[in-house]
Amino acid sequence: MHGQDFADDPQGVYDALRAFGPAAPVELAPGVDATLVTDYQAARTVLQNTTDFSRDPRRWKALNEGRIALDNPVLPMMAYRPNCLFTDGAVHLRLRKAVTDSLDQLNIGRIRRDVEPIAAFLIDQFSERGRADLLNDYAKLLPLLLFNRLFGCPAGIGDRLTSSMSAIFDGKDALKANEELTACLMELIALKRREPADDVTSWLIQHPAGLNDEELKDQLVMLMGAGVEPERNLIGSALLLLLSSGSSARGAGMLTEEALDHVLWNNPPIANYATHYPVHDVDLGGVPVEANTPLVISFGAANNDPSLREARQSLSKGAHLAWGAGPHACPAKSPATVIALTAIEAILNALPDLTLDVPADHLQWRPGPFHRALAALPVRFTPTPGTRVAALHAPAQTTRTAAAEPPRARTAPVPRQETRPAKKGFWSTFLDVFRV
């Protein structure tokens, strides 16, 4: 599942795996064996059964026996962290309540208000060119910048956080990037303990659960990991669907909400994950699964289970498994949907004649066992001035008058010193434009 063949045709691989039954043996990465659940009902059973299946990877037999190298590329996604993803029982309930209570303070109106200026800023960066890569110029950067805002990151920490998270997802020196990410988050936590504000980091710190710094850091890692990579894939795949459904995004006849729902059913952004470890040997619909071995849920395969073809016509839109199910279901379903919806509508409104720059079947998909992710989404459009940020500022600027400015004494000009400014990251550049 780690090769380009799988990335090019995952549904073909899932169809072949169905010959084994509701689950099948797979290789997630070189030397990492697992069992992949491809059947919809079997997936729901595992997701909802907390008695026979654990989420704690400290049970992982092969890892405990030293048969998995510590630099294996799937370990950052599978190794234990003290957060909601990898805990069970009372520990999980305590950590999850801190997360859900903090996320509940993010009302939908605030999320839209936070997404819109970021979208305007990013579109301004490429709108005059007439061409862009909507994946790397837009869908990838928007969630990173948004999470910096929601977490209350100052410029210095935010730039480093953005680059380290991007490097982890792109597999560029992931170990070093993970160290930098940890350092950034610990700095952020220390700052918010001293100077709490109206942001998710401060709310987590103030929660009655009393999370320590290590727990806080790993909840933030989980929130970023669960929000940034899936969000960019959801935005990218929905834009692809809209742009390939007709001559232009506006003429396609498909609503944005319909496109998002279609992606979640047929091309879920996180296609295979939610790893469970049977606490004893189990029989999963005739497929034996050994205790303490990885049992991975394939949302991509389960949602496309052939047995659902007729039932899908009557199933509710939310019956898919893209958000998971059971006690570990995604706690950020509503915010994630609003973010994607707002981001997509913002760019379609800004560039109404947006079209694909290459045929849809020529696009490349990034290899990897867990995600369903485009490598790029090249588009073309009529060049337009990059004035969207200025337009957002306009109402505030109209309240200023020359009379409000105090008189200034005339002074001799100061010789200009020629210095080359340090190159800024996207987050600090954004903050320079939108001072709040």
PDB file of N, CA, C and O in Angstrom, residues 312-338:
ATOM      1  N   ARG A 312     -26.966   2.505  -0.487  1.00  0.00           N
ATOM      2  CA  ARG A 312     -26.476   3.887  -0.468  1.00  0.00           C
ATOM      3  C   ARG A 312     -27.516   4.870  -0.970  1.00  0.00           C
ATOM      4  O   ARG A 312     -27.472   6.052  -0.634  1.00  0.00           O
ATOM      5  N   GLN A 313     -28.460   4.397  -1.748  1.00  0.00           N
ATOM      6  CA  GLN A 313     -29.502   5.289  -2.243  1.00  0.00           C
ATOM      7  C   GLN A 313     -30.427   5.745  -1.115  1.00  0.00           C
ATOM      8  O   GLN A 313     -31.010   6.824  -1.167  1.00  0.00           O
ATOM      9  N   SER A 314     -30.545   4.917  -0.077  1.00  0.00           N
ATOM     10  CA  SER A 314     -31.437   5.256   1.029  1.00  0.00           C
ATOM     11  C   SER A 314     -30.692   5.673   2.290  1.00  0.00           C
ATOM     12  O   SER A 314     -31.286   6.232   3.207  1.00  0.00           O
ATOM     13  N   LEU A 315     -29.398   5.397   2.344  1.00  0.00           N
ATOM     14  CA  LEU A 315     -28.618   5.787   3.519  1.00  0.00           C
ATOM     15  C   LEU A 315     -28.504   7.302   3.613  1.00  0.00           C
ATOM     16  O   LEU A 315     -28.481   7.997   2.604  1.00  0.00           O
ATOM     17  N   SER A 316     -28.436   7.800   4.827  1.00  0.00           N
ATOM     18  CA  SER A 316     -28.271   9.237   5.004  1.00  0.00           C
ATOM     19  C   SER A 316     -26.894   9.666   4.526  1.00  0.00           C
ATOM     20  O   SER A 316     -25.977   8.842   4.432  1.00  0.00           O
ATOM     21  N   LYS A 317     -26.752  10.954   4.241  1.00  0.00           N
ATOM     22  CA  LYS A 317     -25.467  11.461   3.767  1.00  0.00           C
ATOM     23  C   LYS A 317     -24.350  11.169   4.765  1.00  0.00           C
ATOM     24  O   LYS A 317     -23.213  10.964   4.388  1.00  0.00           O
ATOM     25  N   GLY A 318     -24.689  11.182   6.038  1.00  0.00           N
ATOM     26  CA  GLY A 318     -23.662  10.981   7.060  1.00  0.00           C
ATOM     27  C   GLY A 318     -23.374   9.543   7.394  1.00  0.00           C
ATOM     28  O   GLY A 318     -22.652   9.262   8.358  1.00  0.00           O
ATOM     29  N   ALA A 319     -23.914   8.590   6.622  1.00  0.00           N
ATOM     30  CA  ALA A 319     -23.711   7.179   6.930  1.00  0.00           C
ATOM     31  C   ALA A 319     -22.333   6.676   6.517  1.00  0.00           C
ATOM     32  O   ALA A 319     -21.958   5.554   6.857  1.00  0.00           O
ATOM     33  N   HIS A 320     -21.592   7.468   5.778  1.00  0.00           N
ATOM     34  CA  HIS A 320     -20.236   7.050   5.403  1.00  0.00           C
ATOM     35  C   HIS A 320     -19.342   7.024   6.645  1.00  0.00           C
ATOM     36  O   HIS A 320     -19.699   7.548   7.706  1.00  0.00           O
ATOM     37  N   LEU A 321     -18.165   6.425   6.494  1.00  0.00           N
ATOM     38  CA  LEU A 321     -17.254   6.274   7.632  1.00  0.00           C
ATOM     39  C   LEU A 321     -16.070   7.230   7.574  1.00  0.00           C
ATOM     40  O   LEU A 321     -15.099   7.053   8.298  1.00  0.00           O
ATOM     41  N   ALA A 322     -16.139   8.245   6.715  1.00  0.00           N
ATOM     42  CA  ALA A 322     -15.000   9.154   6.570  1.00  0.00           C
ATOM     43  C   ALA A 322     -14.653   9.863   7.867  1.00  0.00           C
ATOM     44  O   ALA A 322     -13.498  10.238   8.089  1.00  0.00           O
ATOM     45  N   TRP A 323     -15.651  10.076   8.742  1.00  0.00           N
ATOM     46  CA  TRP A 323     -15.386  10.716  10.037  1.00  0.00           C
ATOM     47  C   TRP A 323     -15.152   9.681  11.133  1.00  0.00           C
ATOM     48  O   TRP A 323     -15.033  10.033  12.307  1.00  0.00           O
ATOM     49  N   GLY A 324     -15.093   8.397  10.772  1.00  0.00           N
ATOM     50  CA  GLY A 324     -14.968   7.357  11.771  1.00  0.00           C
ATOM     51  C   GLY A 324     -16.320   7.029  12.379  1.00  0.00           C
ATOM     52  O   GLY A 324     -17.374   7.437  11.890  1.00  0.00           O
ATOM     53  N   ALA A 325     -16.296   6.273  13.481  1.00  0.00           N
ATOM     54  CA  ALA A 325     -17.511   5.897  14.196  1.00  0.00           C
ATOM     55  C   ALA A 325     -17.109   5.442  15.590  1.00  0.00           C
ATOM     56  O   ALA A 325     -15.931   5.188  15.856  1.00  0.00           O
ATOM     57  N   GLY A 326     -18.092   5.367  16.473  1.00  0.00           N
ATOM     58  CA  GLY A 326     -17.794   4.909  17.818  1.00  0.00           C
ATOM     59  C   GLY A 326     -17.146   5.985  18.677  1.00  0.00           C
ATOM     60  O   GLY A 326     -17.171   7.174  18.339  1.00  0.00           O
ATOM     61  N   PRO A 327     -16.514   5.592  19.786  1.00  0.00           N
ATOM     62  CA  PRO A 327     -15.978   6.569  20.745  1.00  0.00           C
ATOM     63  C   PRO A 327     -14.831   7.409  20.218  1.00  0.00           C
ATOM     64  O   PRO A 327     -14.527   8.462  20.777  1.00  0.00           O
ATOM     65  N   HIS A 328     -14.171   6.956  19.134  1.00  0.00           N
ATOM     66  CA  HIS A 328     -13.059   7.717  18.575  1.00  0.00           C
ATOM     67  C   HIS A 328     -13.445   8.475  17.299  1.00  0.00           C
ATOM     68  O   HIS A 328     -12.575   8.920  16.557  1.00  0.00           O
ATOM     69  N   ALA A 329     -14.737   8.625  17.039  1.00  0.00           N
ATOM     70  CA  ALA A 329     -15.165   9.377  15.852  1.00  0.00           C
ATOM     71  C   ALA A 329     -14.613  10.791  15.911  1.00  0.00           C
ATOM     72  O   ALA A 329     -14.404  11.357  16.986  1.00  0.00           O
ATOM     73  N   CYS A 330     -14.357  11.367  14.737  1.00  0.00           N
ATOM     74  CA  CYS A 330     -13.751  12.698  14.656  1.00  0.00           C
ATOM     75  C   CYS A 330     -14.580  13.724  15.429  1.00  0.00           C
ATOM     76  O   CYS A 330     -15.774  13.881  15.164  1.00  0.00           O
ATOM     77  N   PRO A 331     -13.968  14.451  16.371  1.00  0.00           N
ATOM     78  CA  PRO A 331     -14.706  15.448  17.140  1.00  0.00           C
ATOM     79  C   PRO A 331     -14.856  16.788  16.422  1.00  0.00           C
ATOM     80  O   PRO A 331     -15.500  17.694  16.946  1.00  0.00           O
ATOM     81  N   ALA A 332     -14.232  16.912  15.259  1.00  0.00           N
ATOM     82  CA  ALA A 332     -14.218  18.211  14.563  1.00  0.00           C
ATOM     83  C   ALA A 332     -14.943  18.153  13.226  1.00  0.00           C
ATOM     84  O   ALA A 332     -14.620  18.885  12.301  1.00  0.00           O
ATOM     85  N   LYS A 333     -15.959  17.303  13.125  1.00  0.00           N
ATOM     86  CA  LYS A 333     -16.687  17.138  11.864  1.00  0.00           C
ATOM     87  C   LYS A 333     -17.275  18.456  11.371  1.00  0.00           C
ATOM     88  O   LYS A 333     -17.096  18.838  10.210  1.00  0.00           O
ATOM     89  N   SER A 334     -17.984  19.173  12.245  1.00  0.00           N
ATOM     90  CA  SER A 334     -18.633  20.415  11.825  1.00  0.00           C
ATOM     91  C   SER A 334     -17.623  21.500  11.443  1.00  0.00           C
ATOM     92  O   SER A 334     -17.742  22.103  10.375  1.00  0.00           O
ATOM     93  N   PRO A 335     -16.611  21.789  12.292  1.00  0.00           N
ATOM     94  CA  PRO A 335     -15.622  22.793  11.884  1.00  0.00           C
ATOM     95  C   PRO A 335     -14.909  22.428  10.588  1.00  0.00           C
ATOM     96  O   PRO A 335     -14.696  23.295   9.742  1.00  0.00           O
ATOM     97  N   ALA A 336     -14.549  21.150  10.421  1.00  0.00           N
ATOM     98  CA  ALA A 336     -13.829  20.736   9.217  1.00  0.00           C
ATOM     99  C   ALA A 336     -14.674  20.963   7.969  1.00  0.00           C
ATOM    100  O   ALA A 336     -14.165  21.382   6.923  1.00  0.00           O
ATOM    101  N   THR A 337     -15.970  20.683   8.063  1.00  0.00           N
ATOM    102  CA  THR A 337     -16.866  20.883   6.928  1.00  0.00           C
ATOM    103  C   THR A 337     -16.984  22.362   6.578  1.00  0.00           C
ATOM    104  O   THR A 337     -16.935  22.747   5.401  1.00  0.00           O
ATOM    105  N   VAL A 338     -17.122  23.200   7.598  1.00  0.00           N
ATOM    106  CA  VAL A 338     -17.268  24.643   7.364  1.00  0.00           C
ATOM    107  C   VAL A 338     -15.986  25.221   6.759  1.00  0.00           C
ATOM    108  O   VAL A 338     -16.034  26.069   5.861  1.00  0.00           O
TER     109      VAL A 338
END
